[in-house]
Amino acid sequence: MNERTFRAENAQVLEDPERLVWLPPDEVITALALRTGMNVVDVGAGTGYFSIPIADAVGAGGRVTAVDMQREMLDLLAGKIKKRGGPGNIGLVQGEATATGVSAGAADIVLMANVWHELDDYPAVLAEMNRVLVPEGVLAVLDWRTDQEPPPGPPSGHRVSARAVGRDLSDNGWSVSDTRDIGRYSYLVIAGIPQ
Ligand SMILES: C[S@@+](CC[C@H](N)C(=O)[O-])C[C@H]1O[C@@H](n2cnc3c(N)ncnc32)[C@H](O)[C@@H]1O
């Protein structure tokens, strides 16, 4: 935890129905070209804003592993999953972005949504994502644009630009394949693992 970590007591912000208007999960699902049968790891999953629609997109033959370091967030997600009728194809793991506890080569895609700006050690996080992904896997970093002022979102001083994310990825050997705006306030950077 650091001063930028999203606090579990504010979790209702992540459940605001307006969020579906300005950050539509479908836009991310399309950008990631998600297909049935894929395995996705959602790091910093929070209350599962993306985990649940992604689980629907990958279907029963696919799987979503939702990783978060805060037990309270995973408990809220567990409650939502229970309301849907059971675990289905979503697994929950309490873990750190630098040590997720997910098996090596388990993911076709790792999504890190609204968490990059909360991290401290990008090389260690990227080494862990490299371990978790299959050789042709991709990492998708979604975060807040820096050319807009909050609200909504974290303070301007906490934000990291898409350009800086791309640089962090490239500096660590990742191949950035796409950078685009998502919804009203966010960007998405997609990169392939170091070869
Ligand atoms: C702002 S919330 C975003 C949740 C979700 N991805 C979304 O967009 O609705 C950030 C989440 O990342 C988690 N988080 C922050 N730093 C983390 C780290 N180093 N390892 C694992 N989870 C982390 C926090 O606990 C929090 O649940």
PDB file of C-alpha atoms and ligand atoms in Angstrom:
ATOM      1  CA  MET A   1       0.000   0.000   0.000  1.00  0.00           C
ATOM      2  CA  ASN A   2       1.146   3.541  -0.664  1.00  0.00           C
ATOM      3  CA  GLU A   3      -0.495   6.981  -0.696  1.00  0.00           C
ATOM      4  CA  ARG A   4      -1.828   6.310  -4.217  1.00  0.00           C
ATOM      5  CA  THR A   5      -3.465   2.960  -3.422  1.00  0.00           C
ATOM      6  CA  PHE A   6      -7.219   2.996  -3.991  1.00  0.00           C
ATOM      7  CA  ARG A   7      -8.824   2.423  -0.567  1.00  0.00           C
ATOM      8  CA  ALA A   8     -11.353  -0.356  -0.137  1.00  0.00           C
ATOM      9  CA  GLU A   9     -13.656   1.976   1.840  1.00  0.00           C
ATOM     10  CA  ASN A  10     -14.186   3.925  -1.430  1.00  0.00           C
ATOM     11  CA  ALA A  11     -15.185   0.823  -3.385  1.00  0.00           C
ATOM     12  CA  GLN A  12     -18.666   2.184  -4.150  1.00  0.00           C
ATOM     13  CA  VAL A  13     -16.996   4.640  -6.580  1.00  0.00           C
ATOM     14  CA  LEU A  14     -16.063   1.651  -8.751  1.00  0.00           C
ATOM     15  CA  GLU A  15     -19.700   0.528  -8.779  1.00  0.00           C
ATOM     16  CA  ASP A  16     -21.162   3.873  -9.916  1.00  0.00           C
ATOM     17  CA  PRO A  17     -23.528   3.034 -12.827  1.00  0.00           C
ATOM     18  CA  GLU A  18     -22.365   6.224 -14.600  1.00  0.00           C
ATOM     19  CA  ARG A  19     -18.994   4.524 -15.013  1.00  0.00           C
ATOM     20  CA  LEU A  20     -20.561   2.214 -17.584  1.00  0.00           C
ATOM     21  CA  VAL A  21     -21.220   5.315 -19.701  1.00  0.00           C
ATOM     22  CA  TRP A  22     -17.784   6.906 -19.524  1.00  0.00           C
ATOM     23  CA  LEU A  23     -15.726   3.698 -19.321  1.00  0.00           C
ATOM     24  CA  PRO A  24     -17.616   0.999 -21.244  1.00  0.00           C
ATOM     25  CA  PRO A  25     -16.082  -2.446 -20.577  1.00  0.00           C
ATOM     26  CA  ASP A  26     -17.108  -3.485 -24.108  1.00  0.00           C
ATOM     27  CA  GLU A  27     -14.685  -0.973 -25.586  1.00  0.00           C
ATOM     28  CA  VAL A  28     -11.851  -2.711 -23.733  1.00  0.00           C
ATOM     29  CA  ILE A  29     -13.116  -6.169 -24.706  1.00  0.00           C
ATOM     30  CA  THR A  30     -13.113  -5.097 -28.366  1.00  0.00           C
ATOM     31  CA  ALA A  31      -9.672  -3.475 -28.159  1.00  0.00           C
ATOM     32  CA  LEU A  32      -8.243  -6.667 -26.643  1.00  0.00           C
ATOM     33  CA  ALA A  33      -9.888  -8.843 -29.326  1.00  0.00           C
ATOM     34  CA  LEU A  34     -11.078 -11.168 -26.562  1.00  0.00           C
ATOM     35  CA  ARG A  35     -12.314 -14.519 -27.802  1.00  0.00           C
ATOM     36  CA  THR A  36     -14.087 -17.419 -26.172  1.00  0.00           C
ATOM     37  CA  GLY A  37     -11.697 -19.823 -24.496  1.00  0.00           C
ATOM     38  CA  MET A  38      -9.061 -17.235 -23.584  1.00  0.00           C
ATOM     39  CA  ASN A  39      -7.452 -17.048 -20.162  1.00  0.00           C
ATOM     40  CA  VAL A  40      -7.253 -13.535 -18.758  1.00  0.00           C
ATOM     41  CA  VAL A  41      -5.592 -12.349 -15.556  1.00  0.00           C
ATOM     42  CA  ASP A  42      -7.028  -9.075 -14.211  1.00  0.00           C
ATOM     43  CA  VAL A  43      -4.390  -7.567 -11.915  1.00  0.00           C
ATOM     44  CA  GLY A  44      -5.721  -4.934  -9.513  1.00  0.00           C
ATOM     45  CA  ALA A  45      -9.194  -6.300 -10.237  1.00  0.00           C
ATOM     46  CA  GLY A  46     -10.901  -4.415  -7.399  1.00  0.00           C
ATOM     47  CA  THR A  47     -14.625  -5.182  -7.379  1.00  0.00           C
ATOM     48  CA  GLY A  48     -14.412  -6.868 -10.791  1.00  0.00           C
ATOM     49  CA  TYR A  49     -15.651  -4.026 -12.981  1.00  0.00           C
ATOM     50  CA  PHE A  50     -13.728  -5.631 -15.852  1.00  0.00           C
ATOM     51  CA  SER A  51     -13.372  -9.211 -14.540  1.00  0.00           C
ATOM     52  CA  ILE A  52     -17.088  -9.979 -14.808  1.00  0.00           C
ATOM     53  CA  PRO A  53     -17.746  -8.728 -18.370  1.00  0.00           C
ATOM     54  CA  ILE A  54     -14.480 -10.324 -19.489  1.00  0.00           C
ATOM     55  CA  ALA A  55     -15.560 -13.637 -17.913  1.00  0.00           C
ATOM     56  CA  ASP A  56     -18.747 -13.399 -19.996  1.00  0.00           C
ATOM     57  CA  ALA A  57     -16.726 -12.590 -23.133  1.00  0.00           C
ATOM     58  CA  VAL A  58     -14.340 -15.564 -22.791  1.00  0.00           C
ATOM     59  CA  GLY A  59     -17.207 -17.924 -21.947  1.00  0.00           C
ATOM     60  CA  ALA A  60     -17.271 -21.195 -20.067  1.00  0.00           C
ATOM     61  CA  GLY A  61     -14.214 -22.490 -21.955  1.00  0.00           C
ATOM     62  CA  GLY A  62     -12.142 -19.506 -20.843  1.00  0.00           C
ATOM     63  CA  ARG A  63     -11.144 -18.215 -17.444  1.00  0.00           C
ATOM     64  CA  VAL A  64     -10.570 -14.963 -15.598  1.00  0.00           C
ATOM     65  CA  THR A  65      -8.275 -14.821 -12.610  1.00  0.00           C
ATOM     66  CA  ALA A  66      -8.912 -11.678 -10.574  1.00  0.00           C
ATOM     67  CA  VAL A  67      -5.861 -10.649  -8.546  1.00  0.00           C
ATOM     68  CA  ASP A  68      -5.904  -7.927  -5.918  1.00  0.00           C
ATOM     69  CA  MET A  69      -3.762  -7.251  -2.867  1.00  0.00           C
ATOM     70  CA  GLN A  70      -6.725  -6.079  -0.761  1.00  0.00           C
ATOM     71  CA  ARG A  71      -8.848  -8.851   0.730  1.00  0.00           C
ATOM     72  CA  GLU A  72     -11.785  -6.419   1.149  1.00  0.00           C
ATOM     73  CA  MET A  73     -11.918  -5.804  -2.608  1.00  0.00           C
ATOM     74  CA  LEU A  74     -11.910  -9.513  -3.379  1.00  0.00           C
ATOM     75  CA  ASP A  75     -14.661 -10.058  -0.787  1.00  0.00           C
ATOM     76  CA  LEU A  76     -16.833  -7.490  -2.601  1.00  0.00           C
ATOM     77  CA  LEU A  77     -16.127  -9.236  -5.907  1.00  0.00           C
ATOM     78  CA  ALA A  78     -16.930 -12.606  -4.310  1.00  0.00           C
ATOM     79  CA  GLY A  79     -20.308 -11.165  -3.255  1.00  0.00           C
ATOM     80  CA  LYS A  80     -21.047 -10.067  -6.823  1.00  0.00           C
ATOM     81  CA  ILE A  81     -20.042 -13.477  -8.185  1.00  0.00           C
ATOM     82  CA  LYS A  82     -22.278 -15.206  -5.648  1.00  0.00           C
ATOM     83  CA  LYS A  83     -25.223 -13.065  -6.777  1.00  0.00           C
ATOM     84  CA  ARG A  84     -24.541 -14.220 -10.347  1.00  0.00           C
ATOM     85  CA  GLY A  85     -24.991 -17.800  -9.198  1.00  0.00           C
ATOM     86  CA  GLY A  86     -21.521 -19.072  -8.396  1.00  0.00           C
ATOM     87  CA  PRO A  87     -17.871 -18.895  -9.332  1.00  0.00           C
ATOM     88  CA  GLY A  88     -18.357 -19.998 -12.938  1.00  0.00           C
ATOM     89  CA  ASN A  89     -15.132 -19.174 -14.771  1.00  0.00           C
ATOM     90  CA  ILE A  90     -13.770 -16.548 -12.361  1.00  0.00           C
ATOM     91  CA  GLY A  91     -11.087 -17.337  -9.788  1.00  0.00           C
ATOM     92  CA  LEU A  92      -9.965 -14.925  -7.059  1.00  0.00           C
ATOM     93  CA  VAL A  93      -6.384 -14.614  -5.860  1.00  0.00           C
ATOM     94  CA  GLN A  94      -5.089 -12.287  -3.175  1.00  0.00           C
ATOM     95  CA  GLY A  95      -1.706 -11.264  -4.508  1.00  0.00           C
ATOM     96  CA  GLU A  96       0.701  -8.449  -5.287  1.00  0.00           C
ATOM     97  CA  ALA A  97       1.378  -7.231  -8.799  1.00  0.00           C
ATOM     98  CA  THR A  98       5.014  -8.224  -8.252  1.00  0.00           C
ATOM     99  CA  ALA A  99       4.065 -11.717  -6.959  1.00  0.00           C
ATOM    100  CA  THR A 100       0.585 -12.653  -8.119  1.00  0.00           C
ATOM    101  CA  GLY A 101       0.624 -16.315  -7.145  1.00  0.00           C
ATOM    102  CA  VAL A 102      -0.725 -17.139 -10.636  1.00  0.00           C
ATOM    103  CA  SER A 103       0.912 -20.101 -12.412  1.00  0.00           C
ATOM    104  CA  ALA A 104       3.592 -19.420 -15.029  1.00  0.00           C
ATOM    105  CA  GLY A 105       2.256 -19.226 -18.589  1.00  0.00           C
ATOM    106  CA  ALA A 106      -1.356 -19.175 -17.396  1.00  0.00           C
ATOM    107  CA  ALA A 107      -2.561 -16.057 -19.225  1.00  0.00           C
ATOM    108  CA  ASP A 108      -3.209 -15.114 -22.834  1.00  0.00           C
ATOM    109  CA  ILE A 109      -3.853 -11.550 -21.671  1.00  0.00           C
ATOM    110  CA  VAL A 110      -3.074  -9.618 -18.508  1.00  0.00           C
ATOM    111  CA  LEU A 111      -5.216  -6.553 -17.907  1.00  0.00           C
ATOM    112  CA  MET A 112      -4.093  -3.896 -15.453  1.00  0.00           C
ATOM    113  CA  ALA A 113      -6.939  -1.382 -15.250  1.00  0.00           C
ATOM    114  CA  ASN A 114      -6.590   1.800 -13.209  1.00  0.00           C
ATOM    115  CA  VAL A 115      -3.749   0.325 -11.193  1.00  0.00           C
ATOM    116  CA  TRP A 116      -0.543   1.270 -13.056  1.00  0.00           C
ATOM    117  CA  HIS A 117      -0.444   4.711 -11.400  1.00  0.00           C
ATOM    118  CA  GLU A 118      -0.628   2.994  -7.988  1.00  0.00           C
ATOM    119  CA  LEU A 119       2.458   0.793  -8.546  1.00  0.00           C
ATOM    120  CA  ASP A 120       5.975   1.398  -7.254  1.00  0.00           C
ATOM    121  CA  ASP A 121       8.308  -1.032  -9.029  1.00  0.00           C
ATOM    122  CA  TYR A 122       7.536  -1.301 -12.757  1.00  0.00           C
ATOM    123  CA  PRO A 123      10.476  -3.613 -13.658  1.00  0.00           C
ATOM    124  CA  ALA A 124       9.401  -6.100 -10.936  1.00  0.00           C
ATOM    125  CA  VAL A 125       5.744  -5.903 -12.026  1.00  0.00           C
ATOM    126  CA  LEU A 126       6.695  -6.428 -15.681  1.00  0.00           C
ATOM    127  CA  ALA A 127       8.916  -9.405 -14.799  1.00  0.00           C
ATOM    128  CA  GLU A 128       5.913 -10.964 -13.047  1.00  0.00           C
ATOM    129  CA  MET A 129       3.621 -10.292 -16.039  1.00  0.00           C
ATOM    130  CA  ASN A 130       6.236 -11.839 -18.335  1.00  0.00           C
ATOM    131  CA  ARG A 131       6.213 -14.954 -16.126  1.00  0.00           C
ATOM    132  CA  VAL A 132       2.412 -15.198 -16.045  1.00  0.00           C
ATOM    133  CA  LEU A 133       1.816 -14.727 -19.805  1.00  0.00           C
ATOM    134  CA  VAL A 134       2.134 -17.300 -22.577  1.00  0.00           C
ATOM    135  CA  PRO A 135       4.957 -16.495 -25.062  1.00  0.00           C
ATOM    136  CA  GLU A 136       2.585 -14.744 -27.471  1.00  0.00           C
ATOM    137  CA  GLY A 137       0.631 -13.116 -24.642  1.00  0.00           C
ATOM    138  CA  VAL A 138      -0.156  -9.429 -24.285  1.00  0.00           C
ATOM    139  CA  LEU A 139      -0.279  -6.964 -21.430  1.00  0.00           C
ATOM    140  CA  ALA A 140      -2.948  -4.252 -21.496  1.00  0.00           C
ATOM    141  CA  VAL A 141      -2.513  -1.196 -19.275  1.00  0.00           C
ATOM    142  CA  LEU A 142      -5.564   1.018 -18.906  1.00  0.00           C
ATOM    143  CA  ASP A 143      -5.246   4.193 -16.905  1.00  0.00           C
ATOM    144  CA  TRP A 144      -6.345   7.801 -16.557  1.00  0.00           C
ATOM    145  CA  ARG A 145      -5.496  10.363 -19.216  1.00  0.00           C
ATOM    146  CA  THR A 146      -3.213  13.152 -18.053  1.00  0.00           C
ATOM    147  CA  ASP A 147      -4.716  15.848 -20.296  1.00  0.00           C
ATOM    148  CA  GLN A 148      -7.856  16.000 -18.165  1.00  0.00           C
ATOM    149  CA  GLU A 149      -8.454  17.153 -14.624  1.00  0.00           C
ATOM    150  CA  PRO A 150     -10.262  15.108 -11.974  1.00  0.00           C
ATOM    151  CA  PRO A 151     -13.010  14.448 -11.006  1.00  0.00           C
ATOM    152  CA  PRO A 152     -13.488  11.695 -11.805  1.00  0.00           C
ATOM    153  CA  GLY A 153     -10.275   9.853 -11.102  1.00  0.00           C
ATOM    154  CA  PRO A 154      -7.097  10.205  -9.068  1.00  0.00           C
ATOM    155  CA  PRO A 155      -5.338  13.539  -8.497  1.00  0.00           C
ATOM    156  CA  SER A 156      -3.428  14.838 -11.514  1.00  0.00           C
ATOM    157  CA  GLY A 157      -0.167  14.385  -9.633  1.00  0.00           C
ATOM    158  CA  HIS A 158      -0.781  10.636  -9.298  1.00  0.00           C
ATOM    159  CA  ARG A 159      -1.461  10.058 -12.994  1.00  0.00           C
ATOM    160  CA  VAL A 160       0.957   8.520 -15.477  1.00  0.00           C
ATOM    161  CA  SER A 161       0.641   9.411 -19.158  1.00  0.00           C
ATOM    162  CA  ALA A 162       0.152   6.830 -21.896  1.00  0.00           C
ATOM    163  CA  ARG A 163       3.483   7.972 -23.300  1.00  0.00           C
ATOM    164  CA  ALA A 164       5.259   7.250 -19.988  1.00  0.00           C
ATOM    165  CA  VAL A 165       3.623   3.810 -19.759  1.00  0.00           C
ATOM    166  CA  GLY A 166       4.782   3.065 -23.315  1.00  0.00           C
ATOM    167  CA  ARG A 167       8.299   4.153 -22.370  1.00  0.00           C
ATOM    168  CA  ASP A 168       8.335   1.986 -19.226  1.00  0.00           C
ATOM    169  CA  LEU A 169       7.213  -0.981 -21.325  1.00  0.00           C
ATOM    170  CA  SER A 170       9.747  -0.384 -24.117  1.00  0.00           C
ATOM    171  CA  ASP A 171      12.590   0.218 -21.649  1.00  0.00           C
ATOM    172  CA  ASN A 172      11.857  -3.228 -20.201  1.00  0.00           C
ATOM    173  CA  GLY A 173      11.845  -4.949 -23.593  1.00  0.00           C
ATOM    174  CA  TRP A 174       8.093  -5.035 -24.269  1.00  0.00           C
ATOM    175  CA  SER A 175       6.750  -4.280 -27.766  1.00  0.00           C
ATOM    176  CA  VAL A 176       3.975  -1.701 -27.704  1.00  0.00           C
ATOM    177  CA  SER A 177       1.465  -2.587 -30.432  1.00  0.00           C
ATOM    178  CA  ASP A 178      -1.382  -0.171 -29.727  1.00  0.00           C
ATOM    179  CA  THR A 179      -2.109   3.005 -27.755  1.00  0.00           C
ATOM    180  CA  ARG A 180      -5.612   4.459 -27.868  1.00  0.00           C
ATOM    181  CA  ASP A 181      -8.114   6.463 -25.861  1.00  0.00           C
ATOM    182  CA  ILE A 182     -10.876   4.468 -24.184  1.00  0.00           C
ATOM    183  CA  GLY A 183     -14.180   5.927 -23.037  1.00  0.00           C
ATOM    184  CA  ARG A 184     -14.116   9.548 -21.952  1.00  0.00           C
ATOM    185  CA  TYR A 185     -11.135   9.730 -19.588  1.00  0.00           C
ATOM    186  CA  SER A 186      -8.871   6.734 -20.115  1.00  0.00           C
ATOM    187  CA  TYR A 187      -6.191   5.314 -22.385  1.00  0.00           C
ATOM    188  CA  LEU A 188      -5.151   1.773 -23.151  1.00  0.00           C
ATOM    189  CA  VAL A 189      -1.629   0.643 -23.986  1.00  0.00           C
ATOM    190  CA  ILE A 190      -1.181  -2.889 -25.341  1.00  0.00           C
ATOM    191  CA  ALA A 191       2.205  -4.614 -25.494  1.00  0.00           C
ATOM    192  CA  GLY A 192       3.685  -8.011 -26.287  1.00  0.00           C
ATOM    193  CA  ILE A 193       6.150  -9.699 -23.957  1.00  0.00           C
ATOM    194  CA  PRO A 194       9.925  -9.408 -24.476  1.00  0.00           C
ATOM    195  CA  GLN A 195      11.185 -11.955 -27.062  1.00  0.00           C
TER     196      GLN A 195
HETATM  197  C1  LIG B   1      -8.599   1.944  -8.673  1.00  0.00           C
HETATM  198  S1  LIG B   1      -8.825   0.255  -8.289  1.00  0.00           S
HETATM  199  C2  LIG B   1      -9.261  -0.371  -9.898  1.00  0.00           C
HETATM  200  C3  LIG B   1     -10.076  -1.629  -9.826  1.00  0.00           C
HETATM  201  C4  LIG B   1     -10.527  -2.171 -11.186  1.00  0.00           C
HETATM  202  N1  LIG B   1      -9.404  -2.568 -12.003  1.00  0.00           N
HETATM  203  C5  LIG B   1     -11.374  -1.163 -11.901  1.00  0.00           C
HETATM  204  O1  LIG B   1     -10.910  -0.534 -12.864  1.00  0.00           O
HETATM  205  O2  LIG B   1     -12.529  -0.979 -11.472  1.00  0.00           O
HETATM  206  C6  LIG B   1      -7.147  -0.312  -8.098  1.00  0.00           C
HETATM  207  C7  LIG B   1      -7.056  -1.695  -7.468  1.00  0.00           C
HETATM  208  O3  LIG B   1      -5.699  -2.140  -7.593  1.00  0.00           O
HETATM  209  C8  LIG B   1      -5.330  -2.761  -6.390  1.00  0.00           C
HETATM  210  N2  LIG B   1      -3.868  -2.650  -6.264  1.00  0.00           N
HETATM  211  C9  LIG B   1      -3.154  -1.520  -6.096  1.00  0.00           C
HETATM  212  N3  LIG B   1      -1.839  -1.795  -6.056  1.00  0.00           N
HETATM  213  C10 LIG B   1      -1.733  -3.148  -6.190  1.00  0.00           C
HETATM  214  C11 LIG B   1      -0.627  -4.028  -6.212  1.00  0.00           C
HETATM  215  N4  LIG B   1       0.614  -3.585  -6.079  1.00  0.00           N
HETATM  216  N5  LIG B   1      -0.877  -5.343  -6.345  1.00  0.00           N
HETATM  217  C12 LIG B   1      -2.161  -5.803  -6.461  1.00  0.00           C
HETATM  218  N6  LIG B   1      -3.233  -5.014  -6.451  1.00  0.00           N
HETATM  219  C13 LIG B   1      -3.036  -3.695  -6.325  1.00  0.00           C
HETATM  220  C14 LIG B   1      -6.071  -2.020  -5.307  1.00  0.00           C
HETATM  221  O4  LIG B   1      -6.216  -2.819  -4.155  1.00  0.00           O
HETATM  222  C15 LIG B   1      -7.401  -1.722  -5.992  1.00  0.00           C
HETATM  223  O5  LIG B   1      -8.354  -2.714  -5.753  1.00  0.00           O
END
